[in-house]
C-alpha positions as a LaTeX table, in Angstrom:
\begin{tabular}{lrrr}
\hline
Residue & $x$ (\AA) & $y$ (\AA) & $z$ (\AA) \\
\hline
Met1 & 119.26 & 44.66 & 104.82 \\
Gly2 & 118.76 & 48.41 & 105.04 \\
Tyr3 & 119.02 & 50.90 & 107.85 \\
Gln4 & 117.13 & 54.16 & 107.98 \\
Gln5 & 119.63 & 56.93 & 108.73 \\
Pro6 & 118.53 & 60.26 & 110.18 \\
Val7 & 119.59 & 63.18 & 108.00 \\
Phe8 & 121.37 & 66.20 & 109.47 \\
Phe9 & 121.29 & 69.38 & 107.43 \\
Leu10 & 122.88 & 71.73 & 109.97 \\
Trp11 & 126.35 & 71.54 & 108.44 \\
Arg12 & 125.20 & 71.75 & 104.83 \\
Pro13 & 126.34 & 73.05 & 102.42 \\
Met14 & 129.84 & 71.81 & 103.13 \\
Leu15 & 131.24 & 70.74 & 99.77 \\
Arg16 & 131.83 & 72.59 & 96.55 \\
Asp17 & 128.93 & 70.76 & 94.88 \\
Pro18 & 125.92 & 70.68 & 97.23 \\
Lys19 & 124.68 & 67.50 & 95.53 \\
Asp20 & 127.71 & 65.70 & 97.00 \\
Asp21 & 126.86 & 66.66 & 100.60 \\
Met22 & 124.46 & 63.72 & 100.84 \\
Val23 & 127.24 & 61.33 & 99.81 \\
Leu24 & 129.58 & 62.76 & 102.44 \\
Glu25 & 126.87 & 62.64 & 105.09 \\
Leu26 & 126.21 & 58.99 & 104.31 \\
Ala27 & 129.94 & 58.19 & 104.46 \\
Val28 & 130.20 & 59.88 & 107.87 \\
Ala29 & 127.11 & 58.10 & 109.21 \\
Ala30 & 128.39 & 54.74 & 107.96 \\
Gln31 & 131.85 & 55.45 & 109.44 \\
Cys32 & 133.50 & 54.92 & 106.06 \\
Val33 & 137.24 & 55.25 & 105.74 \\
Ala34 & 136.95 & 56.92 & 102.33 \\
Val35 & 134.76 & 58.04 & 99.48 \\
Val36 & 135.97 & 56.66 & 96.14 \\
Thr37 & 135.34 & 59.03 & 93.24 \\
Tyr38 & 136.87 & 60.50 & 90.11 \\
Asn39 & 135.51 & 63.81 & 91.36 \\
Thr40 & 137.99 & 64.40 & 94.18 \\
Arg41 & 138.02 & 68.18 & 93.76 \\
Asp42 & 134.39 & 68.50 & 94.82 \\
Phe43 & 135.06 & 66.51 & 98.01 \\
Ala44 & 137.69 & 68.90 & 99.40 \\
Gly45 & 136.88 & 69.28 & 103.08 \\
Ala46 & 135.74 & 65.70 & 103.66 \\
Asp47 & 138.81 & 65.19 & 105.83 \\
Arg48 & 137.19 & 67.44 & 108.46 \\
Phe49 & 134.85 & 64.54 & 109.11 \\
Gly50 & 137.56 & 61.88 & 109.10 \\
Val51 & 136.69 & 60.64 & 105.60 \\
Ala52 & 139.46 & 60.34 & 103.03 \\
Val53 & 138.82 & 60.90 & 99.33 \\
Trp54 & 140.36 & 58.36 & 96.97 \\
Thr55 & 140.32 & 57.89 & 93.23 \\
Pro56 & 139.51 & 54.40 & 91.96 \\
Ala57 & 143.24 & 53.95 & 91.25 \\
Asp58 & 144.04 & 54.89 & 94.87 \\
Leu59 & 141.65 & 52.19 & 96.08 \\
Leu60 & 143.20 & 49.58 & 93.78 \\
Arg61 & 146.67 & 50.49 & 95.07 \\
Lys62 & 145.52 & 50.22 & 98.68 \\
Val63 & 144.10 & 46.73 & 98.15 \\
Gly64 & 147.21 & 45.60 & 96.25 \\
Leu65 & 145.76 & 45.30 & 92.75 \\
Leu66 & 147.94 & 48.07 & 91.32 \\
Pro67 & 151.62 & 48.73 & 92.03 \\
\hline
\end{tabular}
């Protein structure tokens, strides 16, 4: 099931790569704990919105699949 989410452009551009702003906006709207990406450098500043940035290895550690 999908949900149509209003888009807010007032705070854009926020990230180093403007193409990633949509991903951050979606994570904020969905109240995600984190964005999981290999591209952590381009998501610097996501913490201002309460969204952590994890690598895939970070996620695996958090769920107990890696030591």
